[in-house]
Short mmCIF file of C-alpha atoms in Angstrom, two decimals:
data_model
loop_
_atom_site.label_atom_id
_atom_site.label_comp_id
_atom_site.label_asym_id
_atom_site.label_seq_id
_atom_site.Cartn_x
_atom_site.Cartn_y
_atom_site.Cartn_z
CA MET A 1 15.92 19.66 51.79
CA ILE A 2 15.37 19.23 55.54
CA PRO A 3 16.22 22.46 57.39
CA ALA A 4 19.29 22.29 59.65
CA VAL A 5 17.08 22.65 62.71
CA LEU A 6 15.38 19.38 61.76
CA LEU A 7 18.35 17.15 61.01
CA LEU A 8 16.77 13.72 61.16
CA ALA A 9 17.86 10.80 63.30
CA GLN A 10 18.40 7.32 61.88
CA GLN A 11 15.32 5.73 60.38
CA THR A 12 13.80 2.95 62.52
CA TRP A 13 10.85 1.89 60.34
CA SER A 14 10.78 -0.59 57.49
CA LYS A 15 9.96 0.38 53.94
CA PRO A 16 6.15 0.34 53.58
CA GLU A 17 4.68 -2.62 51.74
CA LEU A 18 1.26 -2.95 50.14
CA LEU A 19 -1.13 -4.48 52.69
CA CYS A 20 -4.34 -4.41 50.65
CA GLN A 21 -6.56 -2.32 48.40
CA ILE A 22 -9.95 -0.92 49.29
CA LYS A 23 -12.01 -1.55 46.15
CA ASN A 24 -15.38 -0.38 47.46
CA GLU A 25 -16.77 2.17 45.01
CA ARG A 26 -17.81 4.49 47.85
CA VAL A 27 -14.22 5.02 49.03
CA THR A 28 -12.83 7.39 46.40
CA GLU A 29 -10.78 9.97 48.32
CA SER A 30 -9.35 8.47 51.50
CA SER A 31 -8.32 11.57 53.44
CA GLY A 32 -8.03 10.16 56.96
CA VAL A 33 -7.41 6.78 58.53
CA ALA A 34 -7.56 5.41 62.08
CA ALA A 35 -7.07 2.06 63.80
CA SER A 36 -9.66 0.81 66.26
CA PRO A 37 -8.18 0.46 69.77
CA LEU A 38 -10.77 -2.25 70.46
CA LYS A 39 -9.96 -4.79 67.75
CA PRO A 40 -6.61 -5.32 65.98
CA GLY A 41 -6.96 -5.29 62.22
CA VAL A 42 -10.01 -3.02 62.24
CA PHE A 43 -9.55 0.36 60.58
CA TYR A 44 -11.57 3.41 59.58
CA THR A 45 -11.33 5.89 56.73
CA HIS A 46 -13.38 8.73 55.29
CA ASN A 47 -13.57 10.66 52.05
CA ASP A 48 -12.37 14.20 51.44
CA SER A 49 -14.69 17.20 50.96
CA GLY A 50 -17.85 16.57 48.97
CA ASP A 51 -18.99 13.52 50.91
CA SER A 52 -21.56 13.43 53.70
CA ALA A 53 -20.73 13.07 57.39
CA ARG A 54 -19.78 9.41 57.29
CA PHE A 55 -16.83 7.06 57.60
CA PHE A 56 -16.05 3.48 56.62
CA ARG A 57 -14.77 0.47 58.54
CA PHE A 58 -12.42 -1.87 56.70
CA ASN A 59 -10.21 -4.85 57.51
CA SER A 60 -6.66 -5.83 56.61
CA SER A 61 -7.92 -7.46 53.41
CA GLY A 62 -9.39 -4.16 52.22
CA GLU A 63 -13.00 -5.27 52.67
CA VAL A 64 -15.40 -2.54 53.79
CA THR A 65 -17.32 -4.06 56.71
CA GLY A 66 -19.37 -1.08 57.84
CA ILE A 67 -20.53 2.42 56.93
CA PHE A 68 -21.32 4.87 59.73
CA ARG A 69 -23.15 8.15 59.36
CA LEU A 70 -23.27 10.94 61.94
CA LYS A 71 -26.81 11.89 62.90
CA ASP A 72 -27.87 15.48 62.14
CA VAL A 73 -24.34 16.51 61.12
CA LYS A 74 -23.41 18.42 57.98
CA THR A 75 -19.73 18.66 57.19
CA SER A 76 -17.79 21.09 55.02
CA ASP A 77 -14.34 19.53 54.53
CA CYS A 78 -13.39 16.43 56.52
CA GLU A 79 -9.61 16.04 56.37
CA ASP A 80 -8.55 13.67 59.15
CA MET A 81 -9.77 11.30 61.83
CA ALA A 82 -8.44 9.62 64.95
CA ALA A 83 -9.28 6.79 67.33
CA ALA A 84 -8.20 6.57 70.95
CA MET A 85 -8.95 5.16 74.38
CA ILE A 86 -10.12 7.96 76.69
CA GLY A 87 -11.05 7.19 80.29
CA GLY A 88 -11.29 3.48 79.55
CA LYS A 89 -13.60 3.96 76.54
CA ALA A 90 -12.79 3.75 72.84
CA TYR A 91 -13.78 6.66 70.60
CA VAL A 92 -13.49 7.70 66.97
CA TYR A 93 -13.05 11.38 66.06
CA LEU A 94 -13.97 12.93 62.71
CA GLY A 95 -12.30 16.24 61.90
CA ASP A 96 -14.19 18.73 59.72
CA ILE A 97 -11.10 20.93 59.77
CA GLY A 98 -10.15 21.66 56.15
CA ASP A 99 -10.19 25.25 54.91
CA ASN A 100 -8.34 25.68 51.60
CA ASP A 101 -9.28 29.36 51.33
CA ARG A 102 -8.68 30.10 55.03
CA LYS A 103 -12.09 31.74 55.39
CA ARG A 104 -14.03 29.54 57.81
CA SER A 105 -15.10 31.31 61.00
CA SER A 106 -14.89 27.98 62.84
CA ILE A 107 -14.12 24.31 62.33
CA ALA A 108 -15.64 21.23 63.97
CA ILE A 109 -14.66 17.89 65.46
CA TYR A 110 -17.14 15.11 66.23
CA ARG A 111 -16.60 12.15 68.56
CA VAL A 112 -18.55 8.88 68.54
CA ASP A 113 -18.22 5.54 70.31
CA ASP A 114 -15.88 3.18 68.47
CA PRO A 115 -18.17 1.03 66.28
CA ALA A 116 -15.68 -1.83 65.86
CA GLU A 117 -18.35 -4.45 66.54
CA MET A 118 -21.44 -2.62 65.28
CA ALA A 119 -23.37 -3.16 62.08
CA SER A 120 -23.60 -0.22 59.69
CA SER A 121 -25.66 2.46 61.40
CA THR A 122 -26.24 6.12 62.15
CA LEU A 123 -24.25 7.29 65.17
CA VAL A 124 -25.04 10.16 67.53
CA PRO A 125 -21.93 12.17 68.46
CA ASN A 126 -21.26 12.19 72.19
CA LEU A 127 -18.94 15.20 71.85
CA THR A 128 -19.22 18.04 69.34
CA LEU A 129 -16.51 20.71 69.37
CA THR A 130 -16.70 24.01 67.50
CA LEU A 131 -13.18 25.44 67.33
CA THR A 132 -11.61 28.75 66.41
CA TYR A 133 -7.96 29.73 65.97
CA PRO A 134 -6.48 32.44 68.22
CA ASP A 135 -4.94 34.30 65.27
CA LYS A 136 -6.73 33.74 61.94
CA PRO A 137 -8.40 30.95 59.95
CA ARG A 138 -5.99 28.19 58.94
CA ASP A 139 -6.11 25.26 56.57
CA CYS A 140 -5.59 22.04 58.50
CA GLU A 141 -5.48 18.36 57.55
CA ALA A 142 -3.95 16.80 60.67
CA LEU A 143 -5.98 15.93 63.78
CA LEU A 144 -4.18 14.20 66.65
CA VAL A 145 -5.89 12.93 69.81
CA GLU A 146 -3.81 12.07 72.88
CA PRO A 147 -4.82 8.68 74.30
CA GLY A 148 -5.82 8.88 77.95
CA SER A 149 -6.38 12.62 78.23
CA GLY A 150 -8.28 13.26 75.01
CA SER A 151 -6.31 16.45 74.42
CA LEU A 152 -6.35 17.60 70.80
CA PHE A 153 -3.52 18.79 68.58
CA LEU A 154 -4.12 20.34 65.18
CA VAL A 155 -1.14 20.75 62.86
CA THR A 156 -1.83 23.16 60.04
CA LYS A 157 -0.94 22.93 56.37
CA ALA A 158 1.69 25.53 55.50
CA ARG A 159 -0.35 27.48 52.96
CA ASP A 160 0.65 30.65 54.83
CA GLY A 161 4.31 29.65 55.01
CA GLU A 162 4.31 28.02 58.46
CA THR A 163 3.32 24.73 60.04
CA GLY A 164 1.52 25.70 63.23
CA VAL A 165 0.75 23.44 66.19
CA TYR A 166 -2.53 24.24 67.98
CA TYR A 167 -3.85 22.66 71.16
CA LEU A 168 -7.02 22.06 73.17
CA PRO A 169 -6.52 20.30 76.52
CA SER A 170 -8.94 17.50 77.44
CA PRO A 171 -12.33 18.85 76.30
CA GLN A 172 -15.06 17.24 78.40
CA LYS A 173 -18.22 18.88 77.08
CA SER A 174 -19.61 19.84 73.71
CA GLY A 175 -19.29 23.53 72.99
CA SER A 176 -17.21 26.28 71.43
CA TYR A 177 -13.49 26.57 72.25
CA GLU A 178 -10.54 28.66 71.17
CA LEU A 179 -7.39 26.73 70.34
CA LYS A 180 -4.05 27.66 71.87
CA LYS A 181 -1.09 28.09 69.55
CA LEU A 182 1.91 26.15 70.88
CA GLY A 183 4.44 27.02 68.20
CA VAL A 184 5.70 26.50 64.68
CA ILE A 185 7.60 23.51 63.22
CA PRO A 186 10.15 24.32 60.46
CA LEU A 187 9.15 21.13 58.67
CA ASP A 188 10.19 19.87 55.23
CA THR A 189 10.51 16.22 54.15
CA GLY A 190 11.88 17.24 50.77
CA ALA A 191 10.58 16.82 47.22
CA LEU A 192 7.23 18.13 46.01
CA GLY A 193 4.80 18.75 48.89
CA GLY A 194 7.33 18.14 51.63
CA LYS A 195 6.27 21.23 53.57
CA TYR A 196 2.57 20.36 53.63
CA VAL A 197 1.32 18.28 56.58
CA THR A 198 -1.62 16.17 55.43
CA ALA A 199 -2.23 13.89 58.43
CA GLY A 200 -1.00 12.90 61.87
CA ASP A 201 -1.51 10.45 64.72
CA ILE A 202 -0.36 9.54 68.26
CA SER A 203 0.58 5.97 69.17
CA PRO A 204 -1.63 4.19 71.73
CA ASP A 205 1.20 4.19 74.30
CA ARG A 206 1.88 7.91 73.72
CA LYS A 207 5.55 7.17 72.95
CA SER A 208 5.41 8.34 69.33
CA VAL A 209 3.76 11.01 67.21
CA VAL A 210 3.71 10.87 63.42
CA LEU A 211 3.12 13.60 60.84
CA ARG A 212 2.55 12.85 57.15
CA THR A 213 3.39 15.10 54.22
CA TYR A 214 2.90 14.51 50.51
CA SER A 215 6.47 13.25 50.21
CA GLY A 216 7.29 11.56 53.52
CA ALA A 217 6.60 11.14 57.21
CA LEU A 218 8.25 12.15 60.47
CA VAL A 219 8.04 10.35 63.82
CA PHE A 220 8.58 12.35 67.03
CA GLU A 221 9.34 10.75 70.39
CA PRO A 222 7.88 12.96 73.17
CA GLY A 223 10.01 13.87 76.14
CA THR A 224 8.98 14.51 79.73
CA VAL A 225 6.24 16.98 78.77
CA PHE A 226 4.07 15.28 76.17
CA ARG A 227 2.55 18.55 74.99
CA ASP A 228 5.98 19.58 73.70
CA TRP A 229 6.41 16.56 71.39
CA TRP A 230 6.73 18.87 68.37
CA ARG A 231 9.98 20.34 69.79
CA GLU A 232 11.80 17.00 69.53
CA VAL A 233 14.07 16.02 66.63
CA PRO A 234 12.02 13.60 64.49
CA LYS A 235 12.99 10.42 62.69
CA THR A 236 12.19 10.02 59.02
CA VAL A 237 10.00 7.26 57.63
CA ALA A 238 10.19 6.33 53.95
CA MET A 239 6.81 6.55 52.24
CA PRO A 240 5.59 4.86 49.06
CA VAL A 241 4.87 6.88 45.92
CA MET A 242 1.12 7.52 45.95
CA SER A 243 -1.21 9.67 43.86
CA GLN A 244 -2.22 11.91 46.79
CA SER A 245 -1.15 10.87 50.27
CA GLU A 246 -3.39 12.40 52.92
CA ALA A 247 -3.78 9.76 55.64
CA ILE A 248 -1.63 7.97 58.22
CA CYS A 249 -2.16 6.21 61.55
CA PHE A 250 -0.48 3.86 64.00
CA THR A 251 -1.80 0.33 64.23
CA SER A 252 -3.52 -0.62 67.49
CA ASP A 253 -0.29 -2.07 68.92
CA GLY A 254 1.76 0.99 67.91
CA ARG A 255 4.18 -1.22 65.94
CA GLY A 256 2.93 -0.32 62.49
CA LEU A 257 2.17 2.75 60.39
CA LEU A 258 -0.74 2.53 57.98
CA VAL A 259 -0.97 4.93 55.03
CA THR A 260 -3.60 5.36 52.32
CA SER A 261 -4.05 7.49 49.24
CA GLU A 262 -6.90 9.13 47.40
CA GLY A 263 -8.25 7.22 44.40
CA ASN A 264 -10.15 3.99 43.79
CA PRO A 265 -9.08 1.31 44.34
CA CYS A 266 -7.47 2.80 47.43
CA PRO A 267 -4.00 1.38 48.20
CA VAL A 268 -3.19 0.67 51.86
CA PHE A 269 0.50 0.39 52.81
CA LEU A 270 2.02 -0.78 56.09
CA ALA A 271 5.44 0.15 57.56
CA LYS A 272 6.69 -1.83 60.58
CA ALA A 273 8.86 -0.74 63.47
CA ARG A 274 12.28 -2.36 63.44
#
């Protein structure tokens, strides 16, 4: 059940329909997905923990068109990714932010130039962030990057009984930073896994923020202060039944929501704004 404090507004998204399947044998546990802001119909995904520091480019037919590795990077548990225009440039972010046991002393986020038109290659991160929480280690599977400013939001998985929203404003240089805790969302989309946030994204025009759980999705419409988007009453988005849903993103025009699931072949569903 949705708590009374999160009574949902009328749904404004269509029921998701199958767009394609990623049948490449290397994509086995899609845990994050992002849409290139440079080219419509170009998307990225990465595997869950156990894979190397790499991500895959695919198209709307499900064809993998590129594999990109991060130079001299070792990851522990990549759980989400994002793509955004920052200062007139397009970037892709890879979030090594998972921590099932809540024991990591720090987590990491890597940023590279958007390789929408590149051949498969090894990329050198142009921004490497080592992050700590202000309270205690948290498990997190949702990385959100604000277009324009590059500010980061991390929304934790409620293994400790709360969904926390953490924030880092506009990091400009590689280095170590402490996140700021903004607050807690009393979030529940119902059914099994409805309290666990597994992914998130911000629309290119900054007018919408989406959070994914195992059982559904919520879209927030930020008010005057964008940083407080999580305080708004969200709208629900119906989600397809999937084996393990851990990825969601807006399409490059902000008019679609793309969702994937772990497993191979990897199903890719698309919901459209009404």
